[in-house]
Coordinates of C-alpha atoms in Angstrom, one line a residue:
X1 CA -34.8 -8.0 28.1
X2 CA -34.1 -11.0 25.8
X3 CA -34.0 -8.7 22.8
X4 CA -31.5 -6.4 24.5
X5 CA -29.4 -9.4 25.4
X6 CA -29.4 -10.7 21.8
X7 CA -28.4 -7.3 20.5
X8 CA -25.5 -7.2 22.9
X9 CA -24.3 -10.6 22.0
X10 CA -24.6 -9.8 18.3
X11 CA -22.6 -6.5 18.8
X12 CA -19.9 -8.3 20.7
X13 CA -19.7 -11.0 18.0
X14 CA -19.2 -8.4 15.3
X15 CA -16.7 -6.5 17.4
X16 CA -14.8 -9.7 18.1
X17 CA -14.7 -10.5 14.3
X18 CA -13.0 -7.2 13.7
X19 CA -10.7 -7.7 16.6
X20 CA -9.6 -11.1 15.3
X21 CA -9.0 -9.7 11.8
X22 CA -6.9 -6.9 13.2
X23 CA -4.9 -9.4 15.2
X24 CA -4.4 -11.5 12.1
X25 CA -3.0 -8.5 10.3
X26 CA -0.7 -7.7 13.2
X27 CA -2.6 -4.8 14.6
X28 CA -2.8 -5.1 18.4
X29 CA -5.9 -3.6 20.1
X30 CA -5.9 -3.7 23.9
X31 CA -9.3 -5.2 25.0
X32 CA -9.1 -3.1 28.2
X33 CA -8.8 0.1 26.2
X34 CA -11.1 -0.8 23.3
X35 CA -14.2 -2.9 23.9
X36 CA -16.2 -4.8 21.3
X37 CA -18.9 -2.2 21.1
X38 CA -16.3 0.4 20.0
X39 CA -15.0 -2.0 17.4
X40 CA -18.5 -2.6 16.1
X41 CA -19.0 1.1 15.7
X42 CA -15.7 1.3 13.7
X43 CA -16.9 -1.5 11.6
X44 CA -20.2 0.3 10.9
X45 CA -18.5 3.6 10.2
X46 CA -15.8 2.3 7.8
X47 CA -15.6 -0.1 4.9
X48 CA -12.9 -2.5 6.1
X49 CA -11.9 -5.2 3.5
X50 CA -11.6 -8.7 4.9
X51 CA -9.6 -11.8 3.8
X52 CA -12.4 -13.9 2.2
X53 CA -12.2 -17.5 1.1
X54 CA -12.8 -18.4 -2.5
X55 CA -16.3 -19.7 -2.0
X56 CA -17.4 -16.4 -0.4
X57 CA -15.8 -14.3 -3.2
X58 CA -17.5 -16.4 -5.9
X59 CA -20.8 -16.1 -4.1
X60 CA -20.5 -12.3 -4.0
X61 CA -19.5 -12.2 -7.7
X62 CA -22.5 -14.4 -8.7
X63 CA -24.8 -12.0 -6.7
X64 CA -23.4 -9.1 -8.8
X65 CA -23.5 -10.8 -12.2
X66 CA -26.6 -12.9 -11.7
X67 CA -25.4 -15.9 -13.8
X68 CA -22.4 -17.6 -15.2
X69 CA -22.8 -16.8 -18.9
X70 CA -19.5 -16.0 -20.6
X71 CA -20.6 -13.3 -23.0
X72 CA -20.4 -9.6 -22.2
X73 CA -23.7 -9.2 -24.1
X74 CA -25.5 -11.1 -21.4
X75 CA -24.6 -8.3 -18.9
X76 CA -26.3 -5.4 -20.6
X77 CA -28.6 -4.8 -17.7
X78 CA -26.0 -4.8 -15.0
X79 CA -25.2 -1.8 -12.7
X80 CA -22.8 -1.5 -9.7
X81 CA -23.0 0.7 -6.7
X82 CA -19.3 1.5 -6.1
X83 CA -18.4 2.9 -2.7
X84 CA -17.0 6.4 -3.3
X85 CA -13.3 6.9 -2.6
X86 CA -13.4 10.7 -2.9
X87 CA -11.1 12.5 -0.5
X88 CA -14.1 13.7 1.6
X89 CA -15.0 10.0 2.3
X90 CA -11.5 9.3 3.6
X91 CA -10.5 9.8 7.2
X92 CA -7.4 9.1 9.3
X93 CA -8.5 7.1 12.3
X94 CA -6.4 7.8 15.4
X95 CA -7.4 4.5 17.0
X96 CA -6.6 2.3 14.1
X97 CA -3.7 4.6 13.1
X98 CA -4.5 4.3 9.4
X99 CA -6.4 6.0 6.6
X100 CA -10.0 4.6 6.4
X101 CA -12.9 4.8 4.0
X102 CA -16.2 6.0 5.5
X103 CA -19.4 4.1 4.5
X104 CA -22.4 5.9 2.9
X105 CA -21.7 7.6 -0.4
X106 CA -21.8 5.4 -3.6
X107 CA -21.3 6.1 -7.3
X108 CA -23.6 4.3 -9.7
X109 CA -21.9 2.6 -12.6
X110 CA -24.3 1.0 -15.2
X111 CA -23.7 -0.8 -18.5
X112 CA -26.8 1.0 -19.9
X113 CA -25.6 4.5 -18.9
X114 CA -23.6 6.1 -21.7
X115 CA -21.5 8.0 -19.1
X116 CA -20.4 4.9 -17.2
X117 CA -21.0 2.1 -19.7
X118 CA -17.4 1.7 -20.6
X119 CA -16.2 1.3 -17.0
X120 CA -19.1 -0.9 -16.1
X121 CA -18.1 -3.3 -18.9
X122 CA -14.5 -3.3 -17.7
X123 CA -15.6 -4.2 -14.2
X124 CA -17.9 -6.9 -15.6
X125 CA -15.1 -8.4 -17.7
X126 CA -12.8 -8.5 -14.6
X127 CA -15.5 -10.1 -12.5
X128 CA -16.2 -12.6 -15.2
X129 CA -12.5 -13.6 -15.5
X130 CA -12.3 -13.9 -11.7
X131 CA -15.4 -16.1 -11.6
X132 CA -13.8 -18.3 -14.3
X133 CA -10.3 -18.6 -12.8
X134 CA -10.8 -18.6 -9.0
X135 CA -12.2 -22.1 -8.8
X136 CA -8.9 -23.4 -10.1
X137 CA -7.2 -22.1 -7.0
X138 CA -4.1 -20.8 -8.8
X139 CA -2.4 -17.5 -8.4
X140 CA -2.9 -14.9 -11.1
X141 CA -0.9 -11.9 -12.1
X142 CA -2.4 -8.6 -13.0
X143 CA -0.6 -9.0 -16.3
X144 CA -2.5 -12.3 -17.0
X145 CA -5.8 -10.5 -16.5
X146 CA -4.8 -8.0 -19.1
X147 CA -4.8 -10.7 -21.7
X148 CA -7.5 -13.0 -20.3
X149 CA -10.5 -11.8 -22.1
X150 CA -11.3 -12.8 -25.7
X151 CA -13.5 -9.8 -26.5
X152 CA -11.0 -7.0 -25.9
X153 CA -7.5 -6.5 -24.4
X154 CA -7.0 -4.2 -21.4
X155 CA -3.9 -2.2 -20.5
X156 CA -2.2 -2.7 -17.2
X157 CA -3.5 0.5 -15.5
X158 CA -7.1 -0.3 -16.6
X159 CA -6.9 -3.8 -15.0
X160 CA -5.2 -2.5 -11.8
X161 CA -7.9 0.3 -11.4
X162 CA -10.7 -2.2 -12.0
X163 CA -9.3 -4.7 -9.5
X164 CA -9.3 -1.9 -6.9
X165 CA -13.0 -1.2 -7.6
X166 CA -13.8 -4.9 -7.5
X167 CA -12.1 -5.2 -4.1
X168 CA -14.0 -2.2 -2.8
X169 CA -17.2 -3.6 -4.2
X170 CA -16.7 -7.0 -2.7
X171 CA -15.2 -5.6 0.5
X172 CA -12.3 -8.0 0.2
X173 CA -8.5 -7.8 0.1
X174 CA -6.5 -8.3 -3.1
X175 CA -5.1 -11.6 -1.9
X176 CA -8.7 -12.9 -1.6
X177 CA -8.8 -12.6 -5.4
X178 CA -5.6 -14.7 -5.8
X179 CA -4.1 -11.8 -7.8
X180 CA -0.7 -10.4 -7.2
X181 CA 1.6 -7.9 -8.8
X182 CA 4.7 -9.1 -10.7
X183 CA 6.8 -6.3 -9.3
X184 CA 6.7 -6.8 -5.6
X185 CA 10.1 -5.4 -4.6
X186 CA 13.4 -6.6 -3.1
X187 CA 15.0 -6.8 0.4
X188 CA 18.6 -7.3 1.5
X189 CA 20.1 -7.5 4.9
X190 CA 21.0 -9.9 7.8
X191 CA 17.7 -11.8 7.8
X192 CA 16.7 -15.4 8.0
X193 CA 13.4 -16.5 6.4
X194 CA 11.9 -19.8 7.4
X195 CA 9.4 -21.5 5.1
X196 CA 6.5 -23.5 6.5
X197 CA 8.4 -26.7 5.7
X198 CA 11.3 -25.5 7.8
X199 CA 13.6 -24.6 4.9
X200 CA 15.7 -21.5 5.6
X201 CA 16.3 -18.7 3.1
X202 CA 18.7 -15.8 3.3
X203 CA 18.9 -12.4 1.6
X204 CA 22.5 -11.4 1.9
X205 CA 23.4 -11.9 -1.8
X206 CA 24.3 -8.9 -4.0
X207 CA 20.8 -8.7 -5.4
X208 CA 19.0 -9.5 -2.1
X209 CA 15.7 -11.5 -2.2
X210 CA 12.6 -10.8 -4.2
X211 CA 9.4 -10.1 -2.2
X212 CA 6.6 -12.4 -3.3
X213 CA 3.3 -13.9 -2.1
X214 CA 5.2 -16.5 -0.1
X215 CA 6.3 -13.7 2.3
X216 CA 2.8 -13.9 3.9
X217 CA 3.7 -17.4 5.3
X218 CA 7.3 -17.2 6.2
X219 CA 8.9 -16.5 9.6
X220 CA 11.4 -13.7 9.8
X221 CA 14.3 -13.6 12.2
X222 CA 17.4 -11.5 12.3
X223 CA 20.5 -13.3 11.2
X224 CA 22.6 -10.8 13.1
X225 CA 22.2 -7.5 15.0
X226 CA 19.7 -5.3 13.0
X227 CA 19.9 -1.6 13.8
X228 CA 17.2 -0.2 11.5
X229 CA 15.2 -0.8 8.3
X230 CA 15.8 1.6 5.4
X231 CA 13.1 1.9 2.7
X232 CA 14.3 3.4 -0.5
X233 CA 12.0 4.6 -3.4
X234 CA 13.8 3.2 -6.4
X235 CA 15.7 0.2 -7.7
X236 CA 18.7 2.2 -8.7
X237 CA 19.2 3.5 -5.1
X238 CA 18.7 0.0 -3.7
X239 CA 21.3 -1.4 -6.1
X240 CA 23.8 1.4 -5.3
X241 CA 23.5 0.8 -1.6
X242 CA 23.7 -3.0 -2.0
X243 CA 26.8 -2.6 -4.2
X244 CA 28.5 -0.5 -1.5
X245 CA 27.4 -3.2 1.1
X246 CA 25.7 -0.5 3.1
X247 CA 23.6 -3.3 4.8
X248 CA 26.7 -5.0 6.0
X249 CA 28.6 -1.9 7.2
X250 CA 25.7 -0.7 9.3
X251 CA 23.8 -3.9 10.0
X252 CA 20.5 -2.9 8.6
X253 CA 17.8 -4.1 6.3
X254 CA 17.2 -2.3 3.0
X255 CA 13.8 -2.6 1.2
X256 CA 12.4 -1.3 -2.0
X257 CA 9.4 -1.8 -4.2
X258 CA 11.1 -0.1 -7.1
X259 CA 9.5 2.7 -9.0
X260 CA 5.9 3.8 -8.2
X261 CA 3.6 3.4 -5.3
X262 CA 4.4 0.4 -3.0
X263 CA 2.4 -2.8 -3.7
X264 CA 0.2 -4.4 -1.0
X265 CA 2.7 -7.2 -0.7
X266 CA 5.6 -4.9 -0.2
X267 CA 3.8 -2.9 2.5
X268 CA 2.6 -6.1 4.2
X269 CA 6.2 -7.5 4.2
X270 CA 7.5 -4.2 5.7
X271 CA 5.0 -4.4 8.5
X272 CA 6.0 -8.0 9.1
X273 CA 9.7 -7.0 9.3
X274 CA 8.8 -4.1 11.7
X275 CA 6.8 -6.4 13.9
X276 CA 9.5 -9.1 13.9
X277 CA 12.5 -6.9 14.4
X278 CA 11.1 -4.0 16.5
X279 CA 13.6 -1.5 15.1
X280 CA 13.2 2.0 13.6
X281 CA 12.0 2.3 10.0
X282 CA 13.4 5.2 7.8
X283 CA 12.4 6.2 4.3
X284 CA 14.7 7.8 1.7
X285 CA 12.5 9.1 -1.1
X286 CA 12.9 11.6 -4.0
X287 CA 12.4 15.3 -3.1
X288 CA 9.4 15.5 -5.4
X289 CA 5.6 15.1 -5.1
X290 CA 5.7 11.4 -6.0
X291 CA 8.3 10.8 -3.3
X292 CA 6.1 12.6 -0.7
X293 CA 3.1 10.6 -1.8
X294 CA 4.9 7.3 -1.6
X295 CA 6.1 8.1 1.9
X296 CA 2.5 8.9 3.0
X297 CA 1.3 5.6 1.6
X298 CA 3.8 3.7 3.7
X299 CA 3.1 5.7 6.8
X300 CA -0.6 6.6 6.7
X301 CA -2.1 4.1 4.2
X302 CA -3.1 4.1 0.6
X303 CA -5.6 6.8 -0.5
X304 CA -6.3 4.7 -3.6
X305 CA -7.4 1.7 -1.4
X306 CA -8.4 3.3 1.9
X307 CA -10.7 0.3 2.6
X308 CA -7.7 -2.0 2.8
X309 CA -5.0 -0.4 5.0
X310 CA -5.3 -2.8 8.1
X311 CA -1.8 -4.0 9.0
X312 CA -0.3 -2.2 6.0
X313 CA 0.9 1.0 7.6
X314 CA 4.0 2.0 9.6
X315 CA 2.7 5.0 11.6
X316 CA 6.1 5.7 13.2
X317 CA 8.1 5.6 10.0
X318 CA 10.6 8.4 9.8
X319 CA 11.3 10.5 6.7
X320 CA 15.1 11.2 6.4
X321 CA 14.9 13.2 3.2
X322 CA 15.8 14.4 0.8
X323 CA 14.5 18.0 1.3
X324 CA 14.9 20.9 -1.1
X325 CA 15.7 22.9 2.0
X326 CA 18.9 20.9 2.6
X327 CA 22.2 22.6 1.8
X328 CA 23.0 20.2 -1.1
X329 CA 23.7 22.6 -3.9
X330 CA 21.2 20.7 -6.0
X331 CA 21.9 21.4 -9.6
X332 CA 19.4 19.2 -11.3
X333 CA 16.1 20.8 -10.2
X334 CA 13.2 20.5 -12.5
X335 CA 10.0 22.6 -12.6
X336 CA 6.9 21.1 -11.2
X337 CA 4.4 19.8 -13.8
X338 CA 0.7 20.3 -13.7
X339 CA 0.4 16.7 -12.3
X340 CA 3.0 17.5 -9.6
X341 CA 1.0 20.5 -8.5
X342 CA -2.2 18.5 -8.4
X343 CA -0.5 15.8 -6.1
X344 CA 0.8 18.6 -3.8
X345 CA -2.7 20.1 -3.6
X346 CA -4.2 16.8 -2.7
X347 CA -1.6 16.3 0.0
X348 CA -2.4 19.8 1.4
X349 CA -6.1 18.8 1.6
X350 CA -5.3 15.9 3.9
X351 CA -5.3 17.1 7.5
X352 CA -3.3 14.1 8.8
X353 CA -0.5 14.9 6.4
X354 CA -0.5 18.6 7.2
X355 CA -0.5 17.9 10.9
X356 CA 3.1 16.6 10.5
X357 CA 5.4 19.6 10.7
X358 CA 8.2 18.0 8.6
X359 CA 5.8 17.0 5.8
X360 CA 4.0 20.4 5.8
X361 CA 7.3 22.3 5.6
X362 CA 8.6 20.3 2.7
X363 CA 5.3 20.5 0.8
X364 CA 5.1 24.2 1.2
X365 CA 8.7 24.6 0.3
X366 CA 8.3 22.6 -2.9
X367 CA 5.2 24.6 -3.9
X368 CA 7.0 27.9 -3.1
X369 CA 10.1 27.1 -5.1
X370 CA 8.1 25.4 -7.9
X371 CA 10.7 22.8 -8.4
X372 CA 11.5 19.1 -7.6
X373 CA 14.6 16.9 -7.7
X374 CA 15.8 13.3 -7.3
X375 CA 17.8 11.4 -4.8
X376 CA 20.7 11.2 -7.2
X377 CA 21.3 14.9 -6.4
X378 CA 23.0 13.6 -3.3
X379 CA 25.6 11.9 -5.5
X380 CA 27.1 15.3 -6.4
X381 CA 28.6 15.1 -2.9
X382 CA 29.2 11.4 -2.3
X383 CA 28.4 8.1 -4.1
X384 CA 26.5 6.5 -2.6
X385 CA 25.0 8.9 -0.2
X386 CA 26.1 7.1 2.9
X387 CA 27.2 10.1 5.0
X388 CA 23.9 11.9 4.3
X389 CA 21.8 8.8 5.3
X390 CA 23.8 8.2 8.5
X391 CA 23.6 11.9 9.5
X392 CA 19.9 12.0 8.9
X393 CA 19.4 8.9 11.0
X394 CA 21.6 10.1 13.8
X395 CA 19.6 13.2 13.9
X396 CA 16.6 11.0 14.8
X397 CA 18.4 10.0 18.0
X398 CA 17.5 6.3 17.5
X399 CA 21.0 4.8 16.9

């Protein structure tokens, strides 16, 4: 009986650990509906990255590298068992309301294997740089890591991809590595930010406020009535709406990461806003495969980092366009590229995406027509696209 009791206590402890981490990330899980045993089973089923302290990260890196030597030559015998992030290993969990990465399948990556040697060395270099820089406690940019190794320089994408593999390997979040992206995004609207020291910041200026690592620690309060949050895909749209004072006319918050997939910091800040303001969140993205993919990242979670989506998704985010099916007389349609078609095929393979009628309709329409467009197509009717945005939002029956 003692053994059974010990096992029960251990299971509860593990479940409680996940519960506390979910709470820290702003994900509320009702203990009456989800007991610790259920959380333990989730923790065993998925790889869920945690926020680790520097000492723990360094210990994990030392276990992988074996020693502190600074030369890449010293690592010739190293190999890594990288958790597979293939689509078949990814699953949308209805309880957590996010995309998750199942445990089990791994991909071997060894310095001695000609097929994987190059990538194994890249991972080794990044691990070595982190091991060298983390004890200092300072924040690092991904740009810094591109130029931090004396043996060879790495381009931005190589470093970013390697950091994702390292986080998955260590089962830690990106902030645990003290690494952040230079392009975090911007926000504008009737908000008050309060730093830990009590100092207040505002983001009502023409350019808004930059989103940075400090946003994890600030308190957010509305500076006036806030009706909704609008996420836009690109800087140019953000700037157009800010110039037109859209945020003042309709008392809303506008947020963007700029071009490309949203950064972890941008997604975390959006979730912080959503939790603080409790208002609807809408997304205005390009009517193209990239725009669809970006929306899915905000709503369901990152498929590139499915192990780190806790507290980074907005499951009830609404897409307000633009659709190729809208009567917009779009004159600047472009044919889908091979890459575009590949992105659409990947989206089609994701059940949680295709279960959404609006997304499914737009994906199929894009594939059927074989074309894509940009938000600027709306400007043929009005600059900026205020009427379209308001009509799309009013159709959601929220305001």
